[in-house]
mmCIF file of C-alpha atoms in Angstrom:
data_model
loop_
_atom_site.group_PDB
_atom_site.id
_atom_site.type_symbol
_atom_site.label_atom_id
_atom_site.label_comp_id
_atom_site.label_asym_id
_atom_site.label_seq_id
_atom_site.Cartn_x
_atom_site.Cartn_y
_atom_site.Cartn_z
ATOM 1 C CA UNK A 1 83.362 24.340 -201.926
ATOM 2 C CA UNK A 2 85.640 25.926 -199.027
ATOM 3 C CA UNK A 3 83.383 28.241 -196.819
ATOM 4 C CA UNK A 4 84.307 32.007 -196.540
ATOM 5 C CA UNK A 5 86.509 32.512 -193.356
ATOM 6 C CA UNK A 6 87.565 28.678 -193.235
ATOM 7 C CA UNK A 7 91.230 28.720 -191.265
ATOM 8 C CA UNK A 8 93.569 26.299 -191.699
ATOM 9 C CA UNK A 9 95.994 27.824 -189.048
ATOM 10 C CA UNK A 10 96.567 26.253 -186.029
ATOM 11 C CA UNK A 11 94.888 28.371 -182.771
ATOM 12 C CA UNK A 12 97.853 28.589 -180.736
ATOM 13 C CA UNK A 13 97.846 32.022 -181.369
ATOM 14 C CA UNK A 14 94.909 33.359 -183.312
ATOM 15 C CA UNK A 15 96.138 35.605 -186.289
ATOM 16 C CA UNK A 16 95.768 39.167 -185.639
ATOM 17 C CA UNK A 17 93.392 39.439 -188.797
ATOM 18 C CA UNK A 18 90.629 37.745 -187.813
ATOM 19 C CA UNK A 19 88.936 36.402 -191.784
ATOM 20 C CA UNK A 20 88.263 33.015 -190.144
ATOM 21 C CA UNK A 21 84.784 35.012 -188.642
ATOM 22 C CA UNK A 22 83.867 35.326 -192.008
ATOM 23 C CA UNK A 23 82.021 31.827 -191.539
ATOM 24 C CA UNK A 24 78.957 31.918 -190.190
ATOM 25 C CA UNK A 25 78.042 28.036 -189.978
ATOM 26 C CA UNK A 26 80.217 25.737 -187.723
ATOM 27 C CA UNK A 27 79.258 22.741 -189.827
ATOM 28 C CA UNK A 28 81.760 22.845 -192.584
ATOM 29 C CA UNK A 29 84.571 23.489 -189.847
ATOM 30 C CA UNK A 30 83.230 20.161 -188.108
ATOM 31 C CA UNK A 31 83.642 18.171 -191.504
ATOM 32 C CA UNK A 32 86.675 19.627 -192.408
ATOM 33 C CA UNK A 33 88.411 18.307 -188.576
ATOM 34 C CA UNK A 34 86.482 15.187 -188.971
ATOM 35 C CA UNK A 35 87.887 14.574 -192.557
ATOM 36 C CA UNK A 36 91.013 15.189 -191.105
ATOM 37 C CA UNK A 37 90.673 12.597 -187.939
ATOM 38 C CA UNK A 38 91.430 15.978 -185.970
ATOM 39 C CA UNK A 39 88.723 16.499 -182.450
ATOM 40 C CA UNK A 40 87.510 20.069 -182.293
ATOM 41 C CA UNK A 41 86.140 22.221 -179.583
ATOM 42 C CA UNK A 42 82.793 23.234 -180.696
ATOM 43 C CA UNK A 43 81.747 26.993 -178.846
ATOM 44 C CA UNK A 44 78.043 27.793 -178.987
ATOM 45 C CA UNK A 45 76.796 30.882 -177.150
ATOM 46 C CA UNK A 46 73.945 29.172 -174.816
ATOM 47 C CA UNK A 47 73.150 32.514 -172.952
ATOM 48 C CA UNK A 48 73.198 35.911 -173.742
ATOM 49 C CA UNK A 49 71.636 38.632 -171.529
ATOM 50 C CA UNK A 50 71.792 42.447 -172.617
ATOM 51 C CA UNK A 51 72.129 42.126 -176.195
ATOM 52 C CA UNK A 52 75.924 41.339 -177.363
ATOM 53 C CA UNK A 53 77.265 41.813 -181.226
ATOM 54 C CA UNK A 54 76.170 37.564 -181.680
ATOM 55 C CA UNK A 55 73.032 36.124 -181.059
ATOM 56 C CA UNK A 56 72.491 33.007 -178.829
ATOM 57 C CA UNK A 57 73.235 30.317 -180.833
ATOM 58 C CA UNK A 58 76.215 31.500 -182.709
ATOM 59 C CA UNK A 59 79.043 28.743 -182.958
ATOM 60 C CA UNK A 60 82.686 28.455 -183.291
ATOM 61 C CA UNK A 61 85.181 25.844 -184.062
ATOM 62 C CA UNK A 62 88.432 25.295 -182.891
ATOM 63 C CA UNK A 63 90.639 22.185 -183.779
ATOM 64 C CA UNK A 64 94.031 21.755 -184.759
ATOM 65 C CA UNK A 65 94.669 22.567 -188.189
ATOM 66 C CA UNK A 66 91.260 24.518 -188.299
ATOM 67 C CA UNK A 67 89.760 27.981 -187.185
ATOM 68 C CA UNK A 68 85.987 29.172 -187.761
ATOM 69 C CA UNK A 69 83.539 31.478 -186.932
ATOM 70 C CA UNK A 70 83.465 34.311 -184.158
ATOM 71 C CA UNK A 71 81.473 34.859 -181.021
ATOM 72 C CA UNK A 72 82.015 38.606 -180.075
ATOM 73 C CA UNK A 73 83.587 41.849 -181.306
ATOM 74 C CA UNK A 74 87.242 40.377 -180.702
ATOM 75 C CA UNK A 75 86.767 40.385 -177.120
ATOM 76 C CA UNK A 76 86.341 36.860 -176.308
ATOM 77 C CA UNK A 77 88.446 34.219 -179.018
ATOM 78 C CA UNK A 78 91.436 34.742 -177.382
ATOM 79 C CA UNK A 79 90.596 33.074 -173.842
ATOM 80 C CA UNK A 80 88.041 31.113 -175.959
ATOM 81 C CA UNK A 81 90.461 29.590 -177.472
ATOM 82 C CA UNK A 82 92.684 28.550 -174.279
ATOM 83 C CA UNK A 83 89.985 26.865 -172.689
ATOM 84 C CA UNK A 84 89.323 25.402 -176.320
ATOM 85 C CA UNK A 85 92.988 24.071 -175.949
ATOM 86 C CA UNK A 86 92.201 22.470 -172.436
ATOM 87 C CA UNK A 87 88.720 21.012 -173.383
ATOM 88 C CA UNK A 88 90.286 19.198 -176.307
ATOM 89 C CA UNK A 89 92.764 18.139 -174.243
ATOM 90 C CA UNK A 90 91.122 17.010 -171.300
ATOM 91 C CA UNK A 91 87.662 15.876 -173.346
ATOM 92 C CA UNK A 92 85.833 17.372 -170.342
ATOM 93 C CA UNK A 93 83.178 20.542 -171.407
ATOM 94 C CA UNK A 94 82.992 24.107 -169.698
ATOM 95 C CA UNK A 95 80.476 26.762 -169.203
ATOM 96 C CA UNK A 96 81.913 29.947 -169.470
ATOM 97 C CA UNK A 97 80.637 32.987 -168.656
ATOM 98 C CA UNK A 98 81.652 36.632 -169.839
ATOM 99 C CA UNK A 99 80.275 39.863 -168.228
ATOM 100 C CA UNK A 100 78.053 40.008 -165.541
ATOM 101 C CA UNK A 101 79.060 36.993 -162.566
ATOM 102 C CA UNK A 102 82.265 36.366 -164.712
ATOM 103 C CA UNK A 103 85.231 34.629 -163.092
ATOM 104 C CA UNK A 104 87.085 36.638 -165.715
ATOM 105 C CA UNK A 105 86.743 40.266 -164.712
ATOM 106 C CA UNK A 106 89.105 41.789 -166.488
ATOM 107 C CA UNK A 107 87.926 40.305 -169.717
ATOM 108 C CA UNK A 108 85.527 43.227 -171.117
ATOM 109 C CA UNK A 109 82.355 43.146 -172.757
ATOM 110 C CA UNK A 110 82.172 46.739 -174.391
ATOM 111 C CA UNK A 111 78.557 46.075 -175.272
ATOM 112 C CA UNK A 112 78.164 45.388 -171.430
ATOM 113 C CA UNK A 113 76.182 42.053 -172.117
ATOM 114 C CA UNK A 114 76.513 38.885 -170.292
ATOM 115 C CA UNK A 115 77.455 36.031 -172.463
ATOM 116 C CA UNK A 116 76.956 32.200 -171.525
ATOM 117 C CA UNK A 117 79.277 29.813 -173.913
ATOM 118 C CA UNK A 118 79.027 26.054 -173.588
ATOM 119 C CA UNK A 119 82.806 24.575 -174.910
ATOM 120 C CA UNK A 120 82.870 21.394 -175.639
ATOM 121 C CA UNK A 121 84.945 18.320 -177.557
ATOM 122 C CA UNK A 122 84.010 16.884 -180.912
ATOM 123 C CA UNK A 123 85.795 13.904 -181.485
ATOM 124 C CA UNK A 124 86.234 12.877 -185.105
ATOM 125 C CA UNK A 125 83.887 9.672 -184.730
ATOM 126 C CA UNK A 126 81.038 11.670 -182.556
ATOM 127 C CA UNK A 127 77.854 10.273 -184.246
ATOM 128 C CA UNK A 128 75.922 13.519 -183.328
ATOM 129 C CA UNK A 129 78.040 15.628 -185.648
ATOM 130 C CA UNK A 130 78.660 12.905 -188.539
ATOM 131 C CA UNK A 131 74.321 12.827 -188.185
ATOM 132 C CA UNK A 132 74.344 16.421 -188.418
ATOM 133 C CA UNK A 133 76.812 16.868 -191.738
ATOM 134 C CA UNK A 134 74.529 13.613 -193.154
ATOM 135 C CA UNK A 135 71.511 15.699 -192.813
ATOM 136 C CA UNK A 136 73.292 18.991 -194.542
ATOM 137 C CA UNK A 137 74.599 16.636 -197.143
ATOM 138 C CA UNK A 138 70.720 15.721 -197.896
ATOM 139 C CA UNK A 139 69.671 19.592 -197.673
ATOM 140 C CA UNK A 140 66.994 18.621 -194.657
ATOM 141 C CA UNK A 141 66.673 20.647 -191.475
ATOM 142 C CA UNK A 142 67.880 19.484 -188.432
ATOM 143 C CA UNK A 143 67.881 19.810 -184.753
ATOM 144 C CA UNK A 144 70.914 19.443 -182.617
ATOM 145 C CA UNK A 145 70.623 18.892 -178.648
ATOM 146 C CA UNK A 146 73.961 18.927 -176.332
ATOM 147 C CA UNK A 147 74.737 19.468 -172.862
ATOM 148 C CA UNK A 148 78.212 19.027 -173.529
ATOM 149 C CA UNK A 149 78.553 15.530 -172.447
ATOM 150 C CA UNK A 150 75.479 13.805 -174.430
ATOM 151 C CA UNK A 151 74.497 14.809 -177.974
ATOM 152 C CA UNK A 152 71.886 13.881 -180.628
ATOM 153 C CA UNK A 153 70.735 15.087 -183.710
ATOM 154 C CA UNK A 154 67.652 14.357 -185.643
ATOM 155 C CA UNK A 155 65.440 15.964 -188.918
ATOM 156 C CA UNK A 156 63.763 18.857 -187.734
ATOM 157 C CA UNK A 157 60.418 17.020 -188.564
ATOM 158 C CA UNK A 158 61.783 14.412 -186.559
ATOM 159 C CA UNK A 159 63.701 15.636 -183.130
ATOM 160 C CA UNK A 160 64.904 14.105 -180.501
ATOM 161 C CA UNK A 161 63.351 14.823 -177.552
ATOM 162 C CA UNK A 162 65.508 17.060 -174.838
ATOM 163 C CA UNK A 163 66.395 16.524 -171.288
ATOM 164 C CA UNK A 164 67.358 18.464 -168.843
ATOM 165 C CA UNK A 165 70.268 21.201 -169.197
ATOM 166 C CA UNK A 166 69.915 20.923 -172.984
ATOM 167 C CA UNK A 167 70.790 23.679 -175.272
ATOM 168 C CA UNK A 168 68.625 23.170 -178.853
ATOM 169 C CA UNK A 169 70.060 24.545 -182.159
ATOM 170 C CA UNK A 170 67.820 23.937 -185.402
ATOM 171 C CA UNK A 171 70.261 23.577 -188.594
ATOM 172 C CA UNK A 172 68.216 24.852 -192.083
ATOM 173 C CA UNK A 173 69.749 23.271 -195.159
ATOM 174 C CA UNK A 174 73.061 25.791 -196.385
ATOM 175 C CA UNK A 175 71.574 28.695 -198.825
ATOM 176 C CA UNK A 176 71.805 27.996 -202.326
ATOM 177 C CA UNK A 177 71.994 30.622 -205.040
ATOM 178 C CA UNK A 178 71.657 29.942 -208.833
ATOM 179 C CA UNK A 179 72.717 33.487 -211.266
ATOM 180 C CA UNK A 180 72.107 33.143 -215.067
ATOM 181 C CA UNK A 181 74.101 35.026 -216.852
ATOM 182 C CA UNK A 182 77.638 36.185 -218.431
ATOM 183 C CA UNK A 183 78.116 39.709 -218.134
ATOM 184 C CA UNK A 184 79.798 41.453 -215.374
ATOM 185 C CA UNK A 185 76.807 42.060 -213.291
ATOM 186 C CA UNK A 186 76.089 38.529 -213.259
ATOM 187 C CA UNK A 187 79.262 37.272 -212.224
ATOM 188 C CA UNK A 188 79.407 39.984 -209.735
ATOM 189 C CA UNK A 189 76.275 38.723 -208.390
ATOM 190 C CA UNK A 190 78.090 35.745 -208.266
ATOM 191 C CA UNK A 191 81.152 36.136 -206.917
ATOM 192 C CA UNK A 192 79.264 38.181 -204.176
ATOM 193 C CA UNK A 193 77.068 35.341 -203.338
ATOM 194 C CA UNK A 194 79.483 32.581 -203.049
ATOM 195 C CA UNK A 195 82.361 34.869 -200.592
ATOM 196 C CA UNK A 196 78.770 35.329 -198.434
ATOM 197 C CA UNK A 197 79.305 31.572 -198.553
ATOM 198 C CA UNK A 198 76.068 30.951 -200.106
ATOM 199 C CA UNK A 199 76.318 27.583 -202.634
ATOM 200 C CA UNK A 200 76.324 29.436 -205.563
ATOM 201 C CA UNK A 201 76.190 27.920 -209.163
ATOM 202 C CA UNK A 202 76.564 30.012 -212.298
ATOM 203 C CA UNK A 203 74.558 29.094 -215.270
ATOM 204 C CA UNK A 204 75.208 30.375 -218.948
ATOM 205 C CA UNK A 205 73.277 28.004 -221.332
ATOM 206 C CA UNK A 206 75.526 26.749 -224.566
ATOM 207 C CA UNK A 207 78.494 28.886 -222.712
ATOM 208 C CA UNK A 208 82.121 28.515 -222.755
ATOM 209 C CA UNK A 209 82.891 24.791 -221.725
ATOM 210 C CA UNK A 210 86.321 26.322 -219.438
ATOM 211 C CA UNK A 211 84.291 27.548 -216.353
ATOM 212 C CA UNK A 212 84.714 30.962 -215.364
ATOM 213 C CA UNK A 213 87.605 31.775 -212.632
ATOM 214 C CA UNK A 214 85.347 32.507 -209.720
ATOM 215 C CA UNK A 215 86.232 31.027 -206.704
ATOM 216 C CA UNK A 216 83.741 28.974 -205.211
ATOM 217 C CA UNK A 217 81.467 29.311 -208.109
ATOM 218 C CA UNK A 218 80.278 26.186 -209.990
ATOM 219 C CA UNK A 219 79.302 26.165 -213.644
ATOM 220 C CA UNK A 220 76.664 24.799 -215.183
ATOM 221 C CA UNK A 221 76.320 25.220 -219.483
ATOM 222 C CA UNK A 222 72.370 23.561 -220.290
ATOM 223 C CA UNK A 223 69.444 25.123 -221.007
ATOM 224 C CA UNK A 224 67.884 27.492 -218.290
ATOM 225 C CA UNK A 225 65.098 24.967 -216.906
ATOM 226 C CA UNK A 226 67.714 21.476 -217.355
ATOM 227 C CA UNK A 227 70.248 23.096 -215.555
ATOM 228 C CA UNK A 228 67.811 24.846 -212.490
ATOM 229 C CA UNK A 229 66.136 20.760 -212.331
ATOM 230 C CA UNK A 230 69.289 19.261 -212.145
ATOM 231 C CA UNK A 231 70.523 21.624 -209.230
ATOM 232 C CA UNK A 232 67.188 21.632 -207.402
ATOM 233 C CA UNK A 233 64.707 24.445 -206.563
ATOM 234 C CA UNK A 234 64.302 23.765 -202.783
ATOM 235 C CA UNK A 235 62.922 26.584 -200.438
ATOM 236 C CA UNK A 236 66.400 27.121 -199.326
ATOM 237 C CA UNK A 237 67.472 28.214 -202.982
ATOM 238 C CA UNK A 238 67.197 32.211 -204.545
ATOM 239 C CA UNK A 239 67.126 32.167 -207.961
ATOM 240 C CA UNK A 240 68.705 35.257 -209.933
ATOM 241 C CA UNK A 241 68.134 35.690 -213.385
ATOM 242 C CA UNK A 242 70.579 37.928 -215.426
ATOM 243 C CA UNK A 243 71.124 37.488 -218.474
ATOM 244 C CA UNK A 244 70.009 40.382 -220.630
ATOM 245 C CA UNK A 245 68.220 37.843 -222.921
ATOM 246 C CA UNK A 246 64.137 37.820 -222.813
ATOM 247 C CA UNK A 247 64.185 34.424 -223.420
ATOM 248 C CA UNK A 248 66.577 32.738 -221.236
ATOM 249 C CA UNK A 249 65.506 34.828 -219.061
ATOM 250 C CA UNK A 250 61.609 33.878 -219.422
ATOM 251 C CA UNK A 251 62.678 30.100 -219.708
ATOM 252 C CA UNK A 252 64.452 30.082 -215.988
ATOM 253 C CA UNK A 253 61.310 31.618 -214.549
ATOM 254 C CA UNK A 254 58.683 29.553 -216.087
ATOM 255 C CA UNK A 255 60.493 26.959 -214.350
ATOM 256 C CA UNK A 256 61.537 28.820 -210.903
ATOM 257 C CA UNK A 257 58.583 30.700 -210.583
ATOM 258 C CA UNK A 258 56.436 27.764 -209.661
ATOM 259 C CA UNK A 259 59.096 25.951 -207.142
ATOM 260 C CA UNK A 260 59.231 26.151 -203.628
ATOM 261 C CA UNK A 261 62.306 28.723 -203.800
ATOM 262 C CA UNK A 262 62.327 31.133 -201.238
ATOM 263 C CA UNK A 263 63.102 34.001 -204.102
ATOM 264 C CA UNK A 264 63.392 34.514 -207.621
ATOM 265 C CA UNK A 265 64.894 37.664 -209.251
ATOM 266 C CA UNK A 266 64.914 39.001 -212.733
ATOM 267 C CA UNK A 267 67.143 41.999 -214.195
ATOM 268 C CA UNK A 268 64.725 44.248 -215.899
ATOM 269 C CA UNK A 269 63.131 47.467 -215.565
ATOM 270 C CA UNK A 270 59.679 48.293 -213.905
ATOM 271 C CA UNK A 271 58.454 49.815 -217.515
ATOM 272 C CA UNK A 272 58.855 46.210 -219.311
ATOM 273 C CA UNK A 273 57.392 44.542 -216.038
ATOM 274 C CA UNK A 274 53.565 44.663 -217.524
ATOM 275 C CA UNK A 275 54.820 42.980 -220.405
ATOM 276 C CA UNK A 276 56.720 40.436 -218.830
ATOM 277 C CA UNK A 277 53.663 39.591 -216.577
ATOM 278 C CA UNK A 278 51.368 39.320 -218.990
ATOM 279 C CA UNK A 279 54.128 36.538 -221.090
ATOM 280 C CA UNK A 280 54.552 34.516 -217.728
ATOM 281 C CA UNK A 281 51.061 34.007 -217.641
ATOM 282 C CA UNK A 282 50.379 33.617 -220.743
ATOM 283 C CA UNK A 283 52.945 30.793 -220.457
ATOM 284 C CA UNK A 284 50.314 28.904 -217.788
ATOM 285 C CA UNK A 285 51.652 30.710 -214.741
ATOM 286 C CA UNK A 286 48.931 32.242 -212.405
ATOM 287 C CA UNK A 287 48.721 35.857 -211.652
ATOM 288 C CA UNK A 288 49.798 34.916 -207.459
ATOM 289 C CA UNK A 289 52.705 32.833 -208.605
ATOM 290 C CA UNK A 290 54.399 35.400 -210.906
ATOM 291 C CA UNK A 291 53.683 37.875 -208.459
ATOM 292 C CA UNK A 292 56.391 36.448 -206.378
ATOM 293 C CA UNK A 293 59.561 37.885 -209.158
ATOM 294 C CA UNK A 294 61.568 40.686 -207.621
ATOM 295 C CA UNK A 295 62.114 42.882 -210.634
ATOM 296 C CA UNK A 296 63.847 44.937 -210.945
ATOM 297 C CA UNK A 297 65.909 42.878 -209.234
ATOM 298 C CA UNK A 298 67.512 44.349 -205.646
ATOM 299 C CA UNK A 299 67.004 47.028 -203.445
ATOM 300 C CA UNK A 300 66.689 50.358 -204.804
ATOM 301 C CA UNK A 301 69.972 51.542 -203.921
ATOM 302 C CA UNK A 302 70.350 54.339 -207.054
ATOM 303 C CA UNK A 303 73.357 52.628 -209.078
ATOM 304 C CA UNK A 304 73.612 50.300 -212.146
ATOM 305 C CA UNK A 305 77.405 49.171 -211.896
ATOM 306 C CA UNK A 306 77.977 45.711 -211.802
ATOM 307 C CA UNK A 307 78.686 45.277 -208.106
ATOM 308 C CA UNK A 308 76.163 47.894 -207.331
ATOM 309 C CA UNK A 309 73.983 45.689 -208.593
ATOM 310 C CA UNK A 310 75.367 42.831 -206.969
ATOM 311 C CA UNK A 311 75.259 44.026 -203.742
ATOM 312 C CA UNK A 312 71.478 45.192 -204.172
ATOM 313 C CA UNK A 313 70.651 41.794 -205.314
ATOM 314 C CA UNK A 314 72.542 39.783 -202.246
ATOM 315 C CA UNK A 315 71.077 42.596 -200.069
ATOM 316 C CA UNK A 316 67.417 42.046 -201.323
ATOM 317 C CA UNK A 317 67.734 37.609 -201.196
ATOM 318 C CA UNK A 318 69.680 38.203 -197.459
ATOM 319 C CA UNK A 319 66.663 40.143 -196.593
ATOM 320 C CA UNK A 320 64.012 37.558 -197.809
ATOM 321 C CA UNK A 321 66.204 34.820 -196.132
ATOM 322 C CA UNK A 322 66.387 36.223 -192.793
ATOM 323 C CA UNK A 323 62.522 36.485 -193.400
ATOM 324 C CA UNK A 324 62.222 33.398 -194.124
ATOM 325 C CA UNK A 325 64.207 31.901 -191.386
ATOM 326 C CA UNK A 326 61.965 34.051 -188.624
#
């Protein structure tokens, strides 16, 4: 699946519309260079001192046929990118520096922070980065150590150990969202998740066998608990169930319920909650475990529409994600 914001332009000139910051992970910008024997420039903010619009550790790719992420408000890609151009050109890193103790003065920082960027060249054999898309490939978490010059990468569990002038990033596996359903709100919940470049799958049991036209949406058509085993309930996946049918509905969370996902939802309202409670457990589920459901599903943001609901729902699993991930 093509992540959100993934440009295919070259970065001579970076278009005045800016949808390549839409991506928020560097590492499908690496693989798409490396499939493509291409070198990249890989930007990761190192340093960041009086807050700034990105947090330290926010990355950016720059190669020739590809264009990904963003590190400020608009006020940095530009000369980013020209040292990007000399980096891949000479293979040699740089430190730059924006704001305060810049060589760049004219360069503005409207926040008024002082941002520290280590640039530096990916070449399309580096076995850092081809460990580091192995390890997403496997959904584990993983640690990646540069100084520009030396790399390594390792399982979180597992790291490498650092030397001096290091800069650490820890990679978690890339979000996963499952929706059952068919109606509208469900494929808006959807559709939403995958353009937030989330891995989203769509499940309608004994549905249609054309998949539905959602980009970046796959389709799955088995039964509620086949299809959620066959994708894998990992505590990087949300589970949303949605599709106005008790027991579909009550068959995906007997099964997601119990797994190590980091949320399950369920369309309903908070009347037919008690109910629903007392069937989950009645079903061998223990009071703690179906305490976990988020129903009604989303935050309470007063509408019922279909992407009203959607964008409760992705607003609710963003919120226990970034949770999670602190």
């Amino acid at each position: 699946m093509t992540s959100p914001g993934l440009g295919t332009a070259p970065f001579e000139t970076l278009p005045d519309w800016p949808l390549f910051g839409f991506a928020d992970d560097a590492r499908p910008a690496l693989r798409a260079a490396r499939e493509a024997g291409e070198p990249a420039a890989l930007a990761t903010i190192v340093a960041l001192d009086s807050g700034g619009p990105r947090p330290v550790g926010t990355q950016m790719v720059l190669a020739p046929s590809v264009v990904s992420g963003f590190l400020s408000g608009g006020c940095l890609e530009a000369d980013v990118a020209g040292h990007a151009r000399e980096v891949l050109a000479s293979g040699r890193p740089a430190r730059l520096v924006y704001g305060e103790g810049s060589p760049w003065p004219d360069i503005r920082l409207m926040c008024g922070a002082r941002v520290e960027i280590l640039l530096e060249r990916i070449a399309p054999d580096d076995a850092a980065a081809g460990r580091l898309l192995a390890l997403t490939a496997a959904r584990t978490p993983a640690v990646w150590l540069s100084d520009g010059v030396h790399r390594a990468c390792g399982p979180a569990d597992e790291a490498p150990s650092a030397w001096p002038g290091v800069f650490r990033k820890r990679f978690q596996p890339t979000p996963r969202l499952i929706v059952l359903g068919a109606d509208p709100t469900a494929l808006a919940i959807a559709t939403l998740g995958a353009q937030a470049g989330w891995e989203t799958t769509l499940v309608r049991p004994k549905g249609p066998v054309e998949a539905p036209p959602l980009t970046g949406v796959a389709y799955r058509r088995d039964e509620a608990g086949e299809a959620l085993t066959a994708i894998g309930l990992d505590p990087w996946t949300a589970v949303a169930a949605a599709t106005h049918d008790a027991e579909l509905d009550h068959a995906a969370l007997v099964a997601a319920l119990p797994s190590p996902a980091f949320y399950v939802g369920a369309l309903g309202s908070r009347r037919r909650r008690p109910d629903r409670t007392a069937w989950l457990v009645a079903s061998g589920l223990s009071e703690a475990v179906v305490a976990r459901l988020h129903t009604p599903i989303g935050l309470e943001l007063g509408g019922k529409a279909p992407w009203e609901v959607a964008i409760a729902t992705l607003a609710e699993i963003t919120a226990a994600w970034n949770r999670r991930a602190a």
